[in-house]
PDB file of C-alpha atoms in Angstrom:
ATOM      1  CA  UNK A   1     -67.502-179.242   8.461  1.00 45.00           C
ATOM      2  CA  UNK A   2     -66.556-175.956  10.165  1.00 60.00           C
ATOM      3  CA  UNK A   3     -63.131-176.090   8.567  1.00 82.00           C
ATOM      4  CA  UNK A   4     -64.628-175.937   5.088  1.00 84.00           C
ATOM      5  CA  UNK A   5     -67.020-173.153   6.109  1.00 84.00           C
ATOM      6  CA  UNK A   6     -64.537-171.050   8.062  1.00 85.00           C
ATOM      7  CA  UNK A   7     -64.186-167.575   6.570  1.00 85.00           C
ATOM      8  CA  UNK A   8     -60.404-167.894   6.167  1.00 89.00           C
ATOM      9  CA  UNK A   9     -60.720-171.280   4.468  1.00 90.00           C
ATOM     10  CA  UNK A  10     -63.439-170.063   2.103  1.00 90.00           C
ATOM     11  CA  UNK A  11     -61.487-166.924   1.227  1.00 91.00           C
ATOM     12  CA  UNK A  12     -58.378-168.945   0.489  1.00 93.00           C
ATOM     13  CA  UNK A  13     -60.250-171.255  -1.887  1.00 91.00           C
ATOM     14  CA  UNK A  14     -63.034-169.065  -3.291  1.00 93.00           C
ATOM     15  CA  UNK A  15     -61.864-165.427  -3.195  1.00 95.00           C
ATOM     16  CA  UNK A  16     -62.030-164.975  -6.972  1.00 96.00           C
ATOM     17  CA  UNK A  17     -65.144-167.105  -7.542  1.00 95.00           C
ATOM     18  CA  UNK A  18     -67.977-165.174  -9.158  1.00 95.00           C
ATOM     19  CA  UNK A  19     -71.111-165.263  -7.009  1.00 94.00           C
ATOM     20  CA  UNK A  20     -74.661-164.124  -7.699  1.00 92.00           C
ATOM     21  CA  UNK A  21     -76.219-162.129  -4.875  1.00 90.00           C
ATOM     22  CA  UNK A  22     -79.957-161.752  -4.345  1.00 86.00           C
ATOM     23  CA  UNK A  23     -81.623-158.769  -2.775  1.00 82.00           C
ATOM     24  CA  UNK A  24     -84.289-159.169  -0.108  1.00 74.00           C
ATOM     25  CA  UNK A  25     -87.336-158.268  -2.226  1.00 74.00           C
ATOM     26  CA  UNK A  26     -89.918-161.015  -1.679  1.00 68.00           C
ATOM     27  CA  UNK A  27     -91.424-161.461  -5.136  1.00 69.00           C
ATOM     28  CA  UNK A  28     -88.831-160.523  -7.748  1.00 66.00           C
ATOM     29  CA  UNK A  29     -85.320-160.744  -6.445  1.00 72.00           C
ATOM     30  CA  UNK A  30     -82.771-158.369  -7.901  1.00 83.00           C
ATOM     31  CA  UNK A  31     -79.441-159.929  -8.812  1.00 90.00           C
ATOM     32  CA  UNK A  32     -75.889-158.653  -8.577  1.00 91.00           C
ATOM     33  CA  UNK A  33     -72.702-160.391  -9.708  1.00 94.00           C
ATOM     34  CA  UNK A  34     -69.448-159.946  -7.832  1.00 95.00           C
ATOM     35  CA  UNK A  35     -66.565-162.026  -6.495  1.00 97.00           C
ATOM     36  CA  UNK A  36     -66.825-163.864  -3.191  1.00 95.00           C
ATOM     37  CA  UNK A  37     -64.034-161.707  -1.735  1.00 96.00           C
ATOM     38  CA  UNK A  38     -65.752-158.469  -2.806  1.00 96.00           C
ATOM     39  CA  UNK A  39     -69.013-159.688  -1.285  1.00 93.00           C
ATOM     40  CA  UNK A  40     -67.317-160.316   2.053  1.00 92.00           C
ATOM     41  CA  UNK A  41     -65.501-156.973   2.000  1.00 92.00           C
ATOM     42  CA  UNK A  42     -68.459-154.777   1.015  1.00 89.00           C
ATOM     43  CA  UNK A  43     -71.878-156.397   1.443  1.00 85.00           C
ATOM     44  CA  UNK A  44     -71.071-158.500   4.517  1.00 85.00           C
ATOM     45  CA  UNK A  45     -70.062-155.515   6.647  1.00 80.00           C
ATOM     46  CA  UNK A  46     -72.901-155.063   9.144  1.00 74.00           C
ATOM     47  CA  UNK A  47     -74.227-151.539   9.641  1.00 70.00           C
ATOM     48  CA  UNK A  48     -73.131-149.936  12.898  1.00 72.00           C
ATOM     49  CA  UNK A  49     -75.067-149.485  14.990  1.00 72.00           C
ATOM     50  CA  UNK A  50     -77.332-152.261  13.770  1.00 67.00           C
ATOM     51  CA  UNK A  51     -80.354-149.991  14.117  1.00 68.00           C
ATOM     52  CA  UNK A  52     -78.964-147.966  11.216  1.00 67.00           C
ATOM     53  CA  UNK A  53     -80.030-150.895   9.002  1.00 63.00           C
ATOM     54  CA  UNK A  54     -83.577-149.756   9.663  1.00 65.00           C
ATOM     55  CA  UNK A  55     -82.838-146.659   7.593  1.00 60.00           C
ATOM     56  CA  UNK A  56     -80.442-148.022   4.967  1.00 49.00           C
ATOM     57  CA  UNK A  57     -81.805-151.580   5.001  1.00 45.00           C
ATOM     58  CA  UNK A  58     -85.419-150.417   4.995  1.00 55.00           C
ATOM     59  CA  UNK A  59     -85.355-150.761   1.233  1.00 67.00           C
ATOM     60  CA  UNK A  60     -85.032-154.481   0.552  1.00 71.00           C
ATOM     61  CA  UNK A  61     -83.485-153.733  -2.855  1.00 77.00           C
ATOM     62  CA  UNK A  62     -80.300-152.671  -1.024  1.00 77.00           C
ATOM     63  CA  UNK A  63     -80.015-155.715   1.257  1.00 78.00           C
ATOM     64  CA  UNK A  64     -77.893-158.479  -0.340  1.00 82.00           C
ATOM     65  CA  UNK A  65     -77.309-162.097   0.603  1.00 84.00           C
ATOM     66  CA  UNK A  66     -75.637-165.059  -1.076  1.00 87.00           C
ATOM     67  CA  UNK A  67     -77.918-168.026  -1.720  1.00 83.00           C
ATOM     68  CA  UNK A  68     -79.796-169.773  -4.492  1.00 74.00           C
ATOM     69  CA  UNK A  69     -77.898-169.524  -7.762  1.00 74.00           C
ATOM     70  CA  UNK A  70     -74.504-170.329  -6.235  1.00 80.00           C
ATOM     71  CA  UNK A  71     -73.213-173.878  -6.175  1.00 77.00           C
ATOM     72  CA  UNK A  72     -70.758-174.975  -3.499  1.00 83.00           C
ATOM     73  CA  UNK A  73     -70.234-178.637  -4.404  1.00 85.00           C
ATOM     74  CA  UNK A  74     -66.982-178.738  -2.426  1.00 86.00           C
ATOM     75  CA  UNK A  75     -68.929-177.909   0.752  1.00 85.00           C
ATOM     76  CA  UNK A  76     -72.229-179.659   0.060  1.00 85.00           C
ATOM     77  CA  UNK A  77     -70.589-182.988  -0.798  1.00 85.00           C
ATOM     78  CA  UNK A  78     -68.882-183.022   2.624  1.00 85.00           C
ATOM     79  CA  UNK A  79     -72.141-182.336   4.478  1.00 82.00           C
ATOM     80  CA  UNK A  80     -73.479-185.269   6.481  1.00 81.00           C
ATOM     81  CA  UNK A  81     -77.231-185.291   6.000  1.00 79.00           C
ATOM     82  CA  UNK A  82     -79.245-185.879   9.153  1.00 77.00           C
ATOM     83  CA  UNK A  83     -81.234-189.117   9.097  1.00 75.00           C
ATOM     84  CA  UNK A  84     -84.336-187.488  10.554  1.00 72.00           C
ATOM     85  CA  UNK A  85     -87.397-186.466   8.556  1.00 63.00           C
ATOM     86  CA  UNK A  86     -86.064-188.081   5.386  1.00 65.00           C
ATOM     87  CA  UNK A  87     -82.929-185.902   5.485  1.00 63.00           C
ATOM     88  CA  UNK A  88     -80.972-188.336   3.355  1.00 68.00           C
ATOM     89  CA  UNK A  89     -83.068-187.191   0.368  1.00 72.00           C
ATOM     90  CA  UNK A  90     -83.843-183.785  -1.068  1.00 73.00           C
ATOM     91  CA  UNK A  91     -81.815-180.886  -2.324  1.00 75.00           C
ATOM     92  CA  UNK A  92     -79.107-179.016  -0.449  1.00 79.00           C
ATOM     93  CA  UNK A  93     -78.492-175.284  -0.443  1.00 79.00           C
ATOM     94  CA  UNK A  94     -75.817-173.085   1.109  1.00 82.00           C
ATOM     95  CA  UNK A  95     -76.228-169.406   1.913  1.00 85.00           C
ATOM     96  CA  UNK A  96     -74.372-166.551   3.568  1.00 87.00           C
ATOM     97  CA  UNK A  97     -75.762-163.275   4.845  1.00 84.00           C
ATOM     98  CA  UNK A  98     -74.639-160.475   7.124  1.00 82.00           C
ATOM     99  CA  UNK A  99     -76.235-159.394  10.358  1.00 79.00           C
ATOM    100  CA  UNK A 100     -79.532-157.682   9.605  1.00 73.00           C
ATOM    101  CA  UNK A 101     -79.893-159.199   6.134  1.00 72.00           C
ATOM    102  CA  UNK A 102     -81.928-162.279   5.444  1.00 67.00           C
ATOM    103  CA  UNK A 103     -84.009-164.161   2.988  1.00 72.00           C
ATOM    104  CA  UNK A 104     -87.286-162.335   2.384  1.00 71.00           C
ATOM    105  CA  UNK A 105     -90.484-163.634   3.931  1.00 74.00           C
ATOM    106  CA  UNK A 106     -91.822-166.456   1.786  1.00 74.00           C
ATOM    107  CA  UNK A 107     -93.832-169.661   1.835  1.00 73.00           C
ATOM    108  CA  UNK A 108     -92.709-173.193   1.005  1.00 72.00           C
ATOM    109  CA  UNK A 109     -93.250-176.805   1.934  1.00 73.00           C
ATOM    110  CA  UNK A 110     -91.340-179.033   4.311  1.00 71.00           C
ATOM    111  CA  UNK A 111     -87.698-178.147   4.916  1.00 73.00           C
ATOM    112  CA  UNK A 112     -84.862-179.020   7.277  1.00 74.00           C
ATOM    113  CA  UNK A 113     -82.800-175.910   8.016  1.00 77.00           C
ATOM    114  CA  UNK A 114     -79.518-175.637   9.874  1.00 78.00           C
ATOM    115  CA  UNK A 115     -77.135-172.837  10.828  1.00 79.00           C
ATOM    116  CA  UNK A 116     -73.427-173.688  10.924  1.00 74.00           C
ATOM    117  CA  UNK A 117     -72.155-170.323  12.157  1.00 76.00           C
ATOM    118  CA  UNK A 118     -73.795-167.364  13.852  1.00 79.00           C
ATOM    119  CA  UNK A 119     -77.500-166.995  14.579  1.00 81.00           C
ATOM    120  CA  UNK A 120     -80.633-166.962  12.473  1.00 81.00           C
ATOM    121  CA  UNK A 121     -84.239-166.261  13.352  1.00 81.00           C
ATOM    122  CA  UNK A 122     -87.001-168.157  11.582  1.00 81.00           C
ATOM    123  CA  UNK A 123     -90.622-167.097  11.402  1.00 79.00           C
ATOM    124  CA  UNK A 124     -92.836-170.149  11.153  1.00 79.00           C
ATOM    125  CA  UNK A 125     -96.616-170.130  10.941  1.00 79.00           C
ATOM    126  CA  UNK A 126     -99.384-172.558  10.129  1.00 82.00           C
ATOM    127  CA  UNK A 127    -100.300-172.633   6.413  1.00 79.00           C
ATOM    128  CA  UNK A 128    -103.582-170.755   6.913  1.00 84.00           C
ATOM    129  CA  UNK A 129    -101.832-167.810   8.620  1.00 81.00           C
ATOM    130  CA  UNK A 130    -101.138-164.902   6.295  1.00 77.00           C
ATOM    131  CA  UNK A 131     -98.660-162.236   7.306  1.00 75.00           C
ATOM    132  CA  UNK A 132     -99.051-158.635   6.274  1.00 75.00           C
ATOM    133  CA  UNK A 133     -95.747-157.317   4.952  1.00 74.00           C
ATOM    134  CA  UNK A 134     -94.412-155.030   2.289  1.00 76.00           C
ATOM    135  CA  UNK A 135     -92.257-157.089  -0.119  1.00 75.00           C
ATOM    136  CA  UNK A 136     -90.020-154.040  -0.645  1.00 75.00           C
ATOM    137  CA  UNK A 137     -89.109-153.833   3.078  1.00 75.00           C
ATOM    138  CA  UNK A 138     -86.299-155.972   4.473  1.00 75.00           C
ATOM    139  CA  UNK A 139     -87.139-158.825   6.826  1.00 77.00           C
ATOM    140  CA  UNK A 140     -85.016-157.129   9.495  1.00 78.00           C
ATOM    141  CA  UNK A 141     -87.114-153.956   9.263  1.00 77.00           C
ATOM    142  CA  UNK A 142     -90.337-155.994   9.217  1.00 78.00           C
ATOM    143  CA  UNK A 143     -89.349-157.816  12.401  1.00 79.00           C
ATOM    144  CA  UNK A 144     -88.232-154.626  14.156  1.00 79.00           C
ATOM    145  CA  UNK A 145     -91.492-152.899  13.289  1.00 78.00           C
ATOM    146  CA  UNK A 146     -93.511-155.961  14.337  1.00 74.00           C
ATOM    147  CA  UNK A 147     -91.843-156.123  17.760  1.00 74.00           C
ATOM    148  CA  UNK A 148     -91.910-152.362  18.338  1.00 75.00           C
ATOM    149  CA  UNK A 149     -95.062-151.384  16.427  1.00 69.00           C
ATOM    150  CA  UNK A 150     -98.634-151.115  17.633  1.00 62.00           C
ATOM    151  CA  UNK A 151    -100.110-154.369  18.967  1.00 52.00           C
ATOM    152  CA  UNK A 152    -101.641-156.464  16.213  1.00 48.00           C
ATOM    153  CA  UNK A 153    -100.312-154.253  13.411  1.00 48.00           C
ATOM    154  CA  UNK A 154     -98.373-156.818  11.417  1.00 46.00           C
ATOM    155  CA  UNK A 155     -99.968-160.286  11.377  1.00 45.00           C
ATOM    156  CA  UNK A 156    -103.150-160.365   9.288  1.00 43.00           C
TER     157      UNK A 156
END
């Protein structure tokens, strides 16, 4: 429901809620506790110009997103699960990240993923494909360097 997920609606209901942020390091996520309102006011402000995230956001320990340890029962209970691919079963998760942030590169099994606001880019590969990346570099920087780097430099 967009109404439940609208920024103004979430701020009105959850401004003082403590949230746990994760940094974008692939193997051992750093954690930071703050309020939802503080997260939106400080960590959700995208760098301008976005390319500046390549300098500041290069270090994945300084790129924060909200996912994982936070529980949004009020939102998840209102979500209508899609009836495709067994969508009526399984766990639900809710996450928020600013432009240029993102969950670190990782591997996992089957998943149904959906974006309710904004845009997200997924990198999907067959299980036998191994990507060459530095777990300390943000996904945004990895992608930028992959697109703009020497041909064949990133995928292993």
